[in-house]
Amino acid sequence: MASPIRVCVTGAAGQIAYSLLYSIANGDVFGTNQPIELTLLDIPPMMTVLHGVVMELQDCSLTLLKDIVATDSVETAFTNIDVAILVGAMPRKEGMERKDLLKANAKIFESQGKGLDMYAKKTVKVLVVGNPANTNCLLTSLTAPSIPKTNFSCLTRLDQNRAKAQIAAKVGVAADAVHNTIIWGNHSSTQFPDAAHGFVNTPDGKKTIYDAVKDDAWLKGEFIKTVQQRGGAVIKARKLSSAMSAAKAICDHMKDWWFGTQEGEWTSMGVISDGSYGIPKNLIYSFPLRIKSDRSYEIVQGLPISDFARERMELTAKELEDERDTALQFLSSSS
């Protein structure tokens, strides 16, 4: 059996982590022959709850789970880790302006970036989940200059999974029959779910999504709006934010990053822009990616972009530029 890998989850006493940790420890993400050492980070007031989570993980009696450390220390949590899944963040509260949210999270992710820079392996793969995820990811990478920028990503796989599910339901097929939907841009209500380049395996054979759905107005209207606003719809119904689906998306994201995408497939991840498709450089922007077996990725190139798509891609990029410019004001002068 392989040597254990060290995986850190922050916000580990929260509801997303509660839905996530079993899948990581059971081999669903990093493989059924890969032992895991978990480090679980949360704030001091959550330590009692976190120790309860540790007890449950122990009581699962999992073969691959070799060690669990629960801590409120960034140094303890990040030392020699191979993977960091940064779930913990300041949630937006009633009456809070977006600037206030960016300020609170800038301090959190600056601290975590500096901790990764000091204590984690330089090969660490960092997935930022806590919102605003794209900008939090950018701040984390900026404050961890010794770790390659391409080792940082943020979660837009939940949006991609939502898009797949909507198309599958519309066509009347299983979700795994829908391929290569794209999420462009920010994990926010400006994101652009794009069905123009994907396909569906139908009982009548492989078809483009547009040919399978046969409703262009829906794909350019209600479909986009539904995916953009799905998180809010879940909160309205549950009075809690998405947890089970977010955890599943984290698993999907990390599994693809660890093992690579399938031939002919791509996945959406928020990564550092290199200027592809005219998106400004040095934003964390969701692109379609192919991931290689060595865990490096490449942005899918050469996709034809319509005027309809271009307008929406630029709108979400503008929002990310505004978020970045605001959040950078809140970094300490030493960053």
Short mmCIF file of C-alpha atoms in Angstrom, two decimals, residues 18-318:
data_model
loop_
_atom_site.label_atom_id
_atom_site.label_comp_id
_atom_site.label_asym_id
_atom_site.label_seq_id
_atom_site.Cartn_x
_atom_site.Cartn_y
_atom_site.Cartn_z
CA TYR A 18 -19.48 16.79 7.78
CA SER A 19 -20.75 15.64 4.38
CA LEU A 20 -17.22 15.52 2.92
CA LEU A 21 -14.90 13.87 5.41
CA TYR A 22 -16.25 10.32 5.15
CA SER A 23 -15.78 10.28 1.37
CA ILE A 24 -12.17 11.45 1.68
CA ALA A 25 -11.34 8.99 4.43
CA ASN A 26 -13.08 6.10 2.68
CA GLY A 27 -11.05 6.33 -0.55
CA ASP A 28 -13.72 7.84 -2.78
CA VAL A 29 -11.48 10.78 -3.75
CA PHE A 30 -7.82 9.75 -3.70
CA GLY A 31 -8.26 6.05 -4.41
CA THR A 32 -9.05 2.85 -2.55
CA ASN A 33 -5.35 2.03 -2.07
CA GLN A 34 -4.32 5.46 -0.77
CA PRO A 35 -3.98 5.81 3.02
CA ILE A 36 -5.03 9.20 4.41
CA GLU A 37 -3.89 11.36 7.31
CA LEU A 38 -6.50 14.03 8.02
CA THR A 39 -5.78 17.37 9.64
CA LEU A 40 -8.94 19.23 10.61
CA LEU A 41 -8.77 22.98 11.21
CA ASP A 42 -11.41 25.20 12.76
CA ILE A 43 -11.66 28.20 15.08
CA PRO A 44 -11.35 27.77 18.89
CA PRO A 45 -15.11 28.05 19.65
CA MET A 46 -15.74 25.04 17.35
CA MET A 47 -13.25 22.67 18.97
CA THR A 48 -15.83 20.77 21.03
CA VAL A 49 -17.95 20.16 17.94
CA LEU A 50 -14.85 19.19 15.97
CA HIS A 51 -13.87 16.60 18.56
CA GLY A 52 -17.32 15.09 18.06
CA VAL A 53 -16.60 14.84 14.32
CA VAL A 54 -13.30 13.10 15.15
CA MET A 55 -15.13 10.60 17.34
CA GLU A 56 -17.49 9.79 14.47
CA LEU A 57 -14.63 9.32 12.03
CA GLN A 58 -12.93 7.01 14.52
CA ASP A 59 -16.18 5.09 14.95
CA CYS A 60 -16.42 4.55 11.16
CA SER A 61 -13.40 2.23 11.58
CA LEU A 62 -12.03 3.08 8.14
CA THR A 63 -9.13 1.04 6.78
CA LEU A 64 -7.47 3.92 4.92
CA LEU A 65 -7.69 6.53 7.68
CA LYS A 66 -4.35 6.34 9.46
CA ASP A 67 -4.43 9.50 11.61
CA ILE A 68 -6.73 12.39 12.52
CA VAL A 69 -5.56 15.67 14.02
CA ALA A 70 -8.12 18.26 15.13
CA THR A 71 -6.65 21.70 15.75
CA ASP A 72 -7.14 25.46 15.78
CA SER A 73 -3.47 25.96 14.81
CA VAL A 74 -2.62 26.78 11.18
CA GLU A 75 0.91 25.46 11.73
CA THR A 76 -0.32 22.10 13.02
CA ALA A 77 -2.97 21.80 10.30
CA PHE A 78 -0.76 22.76 7.34
CA THR A 79 2.60 21.15 8.16
CA ASN A 80 3.70 18.84 5.31
CA ILE A 81 0.23 18.57 3.78
CA ASP A 82 -0.32 17.31 0.23
CA VAL A 83 -3.84 18.71 -0.18
CA ALA A 84 -5.64 21.69 1.38
CA ILE A 85 -9.42 21.99 1.04
CA LEU A 86 -10.27 25.43 2.40
CA VAL A 87 -13.96 25.29 3.27
CA GLY A 88 -14.03 27.62 6.26
CA ALA A 89 -14.89 31.26 5.54
CA MET A 90 -16.89 34.13 6.98
CA PRO A 91 -20.47 33.72 5.72
CA ARG A 92 -22.42 36.71 4.52
CA LYS A 93 -24.76 37.87 7.27
CA GLU A 94 -27.96 39.86 7.01
CA GLY A 95 -27.20 43.52 6.40
CA MET A 96 -23.57 42.85 5.49
CA GLU A 97 -22.26 44.72 2.47
CA ARG A 98 -20.15 42.76 -0.03
CA LYS A 99 -17.18 44.97 0.85
CA ASP A 100 -17.50 43.89 4.49
CA LEU A 101 -17.58 40.25 3.41
CA LEU A 102 -14.46 40.70 1.27
CA LYS A 103 -12.67 42.42 4.15
CA ALA A 104 -13.46 39.67 6.67
CA ASN A 105 -12.40 36.94 4.28
CA ALA A 106 -9.25 38.75 3.15
CA LYS A 107 -7.90 38.43 6.68
CA ILE A 108 -8.81 34.74 6.92
CA PHE A 109 -7.30 33.76 3.57
CA GLU A 110 -4.23 35.95 3.96
CA SER A 111 -3.51 34.07 7.19
CA GLN A 112 -4.08 30.72 5.51
CA GLY A 113 -1.99 31.66 2.48
CA LYS A 114 0.90 32.62 4.71
CA GLY A 115 0.46 29.38 6.65
CA LEU A 116 0.55 27.31 3.47
CA ASP A 117 3.65 29.21 2.34
CA MET A 118 5.44 28.46 5.60
CA TYR A 119 4.36 24.91 6.44
CA ALA A 120 2.81 23.01 3.50
CA LYS A 121 4.67 21.04 0.85
CA LYS A 122 5.48 23.15 -2.20
CA THR A 123 3.59 20.60 -4.27
CA VAL A 124 0.39 21.07 -2.24
CA LYS A 125 -2.86 21.24 -4.20
CA VAL A 126 -5.15 23.91 -2.78
CA LEU A 127 -8.91 23.98 -3.38
CA VAL A 128 -10.77 27.03 -2.06
CA VAL A 129 -14.45 26.48 -1.36
CA GLY A 130 -15.29 29.27 1.10
CA ASN A 131 -17.01 32.18 -0.62
CA PRO A 132 -16.35 34.47 -2.37
CA ALA A 133 -14.31 31.50 -3.57
CA ASN A 134 -12.56 32.97 -6.64
CA THR A 135 -11.27 36.04 -4.84
CA ASN A 136 -10.44 34.11 -1.66
CA CYS A 137 -8.41 31.74 -3.84
CA LEU A 138 -6.57 34.64 -5.46
CA LEU A 139 -5.67 36.14 -2.07
CA THR A 140 -4.47 32.77 -0.79
CA SER A 141 -2.17 32.32 -3.78
CA LEU A 142 -0.83 35.88 -3.57
CA THR A 143 0.14 35.37 0.08
CA ALA A 144 1.79 32.00 -0.64
CA PRO A 145 4.40 33.09 -3.22
CA SER A 146 6.60 29.99 -2.86
CA ILE A 147 3.80 27.71 -4.10
CA PRO A 148 3.08 27.69 -7.87
CA LYS A 149 -0.01 29.67 -8.88
CA THR A 150 -1.24 26.64 -10.83
CA ASN A 151 -1.51 24.71 -7.54
CA PHE A 152 -4.49 26.86 -6.51
CA SER A 153 -8.06 26.42 -7.68
CA CYS A 154 -11.56 27.27 -6.53
CA LEU A 155 -14.75 25.27 -6.71
CA THR A 156 -17.08 25.74 -9.67
CA ARG A 157 -17.75 22.02 -10.09
CA LEU A 158 -20.93 22.42 -8.05
CA ASP A 159 -22.21 24.82 -10.71
CA GLN A 160 -21.16 22.40 -13.45
CA ASN A 161 -22.97 19.54 -11.71
CA ARG A 162 -26.05 21.72 -11.38
CA ALA A 163 -25.89 22.51 -15.09
CA LYS A 164 -25.54 18.83 -16.01
CA ALA A 165 -28.51 17.93 -13.83
CA GLN A 166 -30.74 20.58 -15.39
CA ILE A 167 -29.90 19.45 -18.93
CA ALA A 168 -30.29 15.77 -18.05
CA ALA A 169 -33.74 16.41 -16.59
CA LYS A 170 -34.78 18.44 -19.64
CA VAL A 171 -33.67 15.72 -22.08
CA GLY A 172 -34.83 12.82 -19.91
CA VAL A 173 -31.49 11.06 -19.47
CA ALA A 174 -29.21 10.31 -16.52
CA ALA A 175 -26.78 13.05 -15.50
CA ASP A 176 -23.76 10.99 -16.61
CA ALA A 177 -25.05 11.16 -20.19
CA VAL A 178 -24.36 14.91 -20.29
CA HIS A 179 -20.78 15.94 -21.07
CA ASN A 180 -18.64 19.07 -21.34
CA THR A 181 -20.93 21.73 -19.98
CA ILE A 182 -18.82 24.73 -18.98
CA ILE A 183 -18.92 27.24 -16.15
CA TRP A 184 -17.14 30.47 -17.08
CA GLY A 185 -16.08 33.06 -14.55
CA ASN A 186 -17.08 33.69 -10.96
CA HIS A 187 -18.82 31.35 -8.53
CA SER A 188 -21.59 33.93 -8.15
CA SER A 189 -24.82 34.93 -9.84
CA THR A 190 -22.78 36.38 -12.74
CA GLN A 191 -21.30 32.99 -13.68
CA PHE A 192 -22.00 31.86 -17.23
CA PRO A 193 -23.19 28.24 -17.56
CA ASP A 194 -22.47 27.42 -21.20
CA ALA A 195 -24.06 24.47 -22.99
CA ALA A 196 -22.86 25.40 -26.49
CA HIS A 197 -19.87 23.01 -26.59
CA GLY A 198 -21.23 19.93 -24.80
CA PHE A 199 -22.97 16.79 -25.90
CA VAL A 200 -25.51 14.25 -24.66
CA ASN A 201 -25.48 10.50 -25.14
CA THR A 202 -29.14 9.86 -25.97
CA PRO A 203 -30.93 6.59 -26.90
CA ASP A 204 -30.69 7.85 -30.49
CA GLY A 205 -26.93 8.45 -30.29
CA LYS A 206 -24.58 11.30 -29.45
CA LYS A 207 -26.06 14.77 -29.96
CA THR A 208 -25.00 18.30 -29.17
CA ILE A 209 -26.78 19.67 -26.10
CA TYR A 210 -28.67 22.13 -28.29
CA ASP A 211 -29.88 19.34 -30.60
CA ALA A 212 -30.84 17.13 -27.66
CA VAL A 213 -32.71 19.83 -25.74
CA LYS A 214 -34.44 21.35 -28.80
CA ASP A 215 -35.21 24.54 -26.90
CA ASP A 216 -32.68 27.30 -27.58
CA ALA A 217 -34.67 29.87 -25.63
CA TRP A 218 -34.52 27.69 -22.50
CA LEU A 219 -30.78 27.13 -22.85
CA LYS A 220 -30.16 30.87 -23.23
CA GLY A 221 -32.63 31.89 -20.53
CA GLU A 222 -34.18 29.77 -17.81
CA PHE A 223 -31.33 27.24 -17.77
CA ILE A 224 -28.70 29.91 -17.11
CA LYS A 225 -30.81 31.67 -14.49
CA THR A 226 -31.60 28.41 -12.67
CA VAL A 227 -27.94 27.43 -12.37
CA GLN A 228 -26.89 30.95 -11.36
CA GLN A 229 -29.51 31.09 -8.61
CA ARG A 230 -29.55 27.45 -7.48
CA GLY A 231 -27.60 28.10 -4.28
CA GLY A 232 -30.12 30.71 -3.20
CA ALA A 233 -33.00 28.37 -4.02
CA VAL A 234 -31.50 25.67 -1.77
CA ILE A 235 -31.08 28.17 1.08
CA LYS A 236 -34.68 29.32 0.67
CA ALA A 237 -35.94 25.73 0.84
CA ARG A 238 -33.62 24.30 3.52
CA LYS A 239 -32.83 27.46 5.48
CA LEU A 240 -29.25 26.20 5.14
CA SER A 241 -26.74 26.44 2.31
CA SER A 242 -25.84 23.52 0.03
CA ALA A 243 -23.79 20.92 1.88
CA MET A 244 -24.33 17.45 0.42
CA SER A 245 -24.05 18.68 -3.17
CA ALA A 246 -21.11 20.94 -2.31
CA ALA A 247 -19.28 18.01 -0.70
CA LYS A 248 -19.95 15.83 -3.75
CA ALA A 249 -18.61 18.57 -6.03
CA ILE A 250 -15.45 18.90 -3.91
CA CYS A 251 -14.91 15.15 -4.28
CA ASP A 252 -15.45 15.34 -8.06
CA HIS A 253 -13.07 18.30 -8.38
CA MET A 254 -10.28 16.73 -6.34
CA LYS A 255 -10.63 13.30 -7.96
CA ASP A 256 -10.26 14.81 -11.44
CA TRP A 257 -7.29 16.92 -10.28
CA TRP A 258 -5.64 13.88 -8.69
CA PHE A 259 -6.20 11.35 -11.48
CA GLY A 260 -6.87 13.46 -14.58
CA THR A 261 -9.88 13.94 -16.83
CA GLN A 262 -11.05 11.23 -19.21
CA GLU A 263 -10.15 11.37 -22.89
CA GLY A 264 -12.44 13.79 -24.67
CA GLU A 265 -13.75 15.23 -21.39
CA TRP A 266 -13.12 18.48 -19.60
CA THR A 267 -14.07 19.93 -16.26
CA SER A 268 -14.68 23.44 -14.93
CA MET A 269 -12.35 24.81 -12.26
CA GLY A 270 -11.51 28.31 -11.12
CA VAL A 271 -7.80 28.77 -11.94
CA ILE A 272 -5.38 31.59 -12.59
CA SER A 273 -6.11 33.23 -15.94
CA ASP A 274 -3.31 33.22 -18.50
CA GLY A 275 -5.25 35.51 -20.85
CA SER A 276 -7.10 32.71 -22.66
CA TYR A 277 -10.31 33.82 -24.38
CA GLY A 278 -9.36 37.44 -23.68
CA ILE A 279 -9.95 37.10 -19.94
CA PRO A 280 -7.65 39.45 -18.00
CA LYS A 281 -4.58 37.73 -16.60
CA ASN A 282 -4.15 37.02 -12.90
CA LEU A 283 -7.82 36.58 -12.05
CA ILE A 284 -9.06 33.29 -10.64
CA TYR A 285 -11.61 32.54 -13.35
CA SER A 286 -13.50 29.34 -14.12
CA PHE A 287 -12.40 27.77 -17.41
CA PRO A 288 -12.88 24.36 -19.04
CA LEU A 289 -9.77 22.30 -18.27
CA ARG A 290 -8.14 19.09 -19.34
CA ILE A 291 -6.15 17.58 -16.49
CA LYS A 292 -3.21 15.27 -17.11
CA SER A 293 -2.13 12.23 -15.12
CA ASP A 294 0.69 14.28 -13.55
CA ARG A 295 -1.98 16.63 -12.06
CA SER A 296 -1.08 19.52 -14.33
CA TYR A 297 -3.86 21.11 -16.32
CA GLU A 298 -4.39 23.00 -19.55
CA ILE A 299 -7.20 25.35 -20.47
CA VAL A 300 -9.23 23.95 -23.37
CA GLN A 301 -8.38 26.17 -26.35
CA GLY A 302 -10.04 27.07 -29.61
CA LEU A 303 -13.70 26.96 -28.62
CA PRO A 304 -15.79 29.31 -30.78
CA ILE A 305 -17.26 32.07 -28.62
CA SER A 306 -20.52 33.69 -29.76
CA ASP A 307 -21.41 37.31 -29.08
CA PHE A 308 -24.00 36.01 -26.58
CA ALA A 309 -21.29 34.10 -24.69
CA ARG A 310 -18.68 36.86 -24.95
CA GLU A 311 -20.95 39.39 -23.28
CA ARG A 312 -21.55 37.08 -20.32
CA MET A 313 -17.91 36.02 -20.01
CA GLU A 314 -16.83 39.66 -19.86
CA LEU A 315 -19.53 40.56 -17.33
CA THR A 316 -18.37 37.95 -14.84
CA ALA A 317 -14.71 38.91 -15.44
CA LYS A 318 -15.57 42.52 -14.61
#
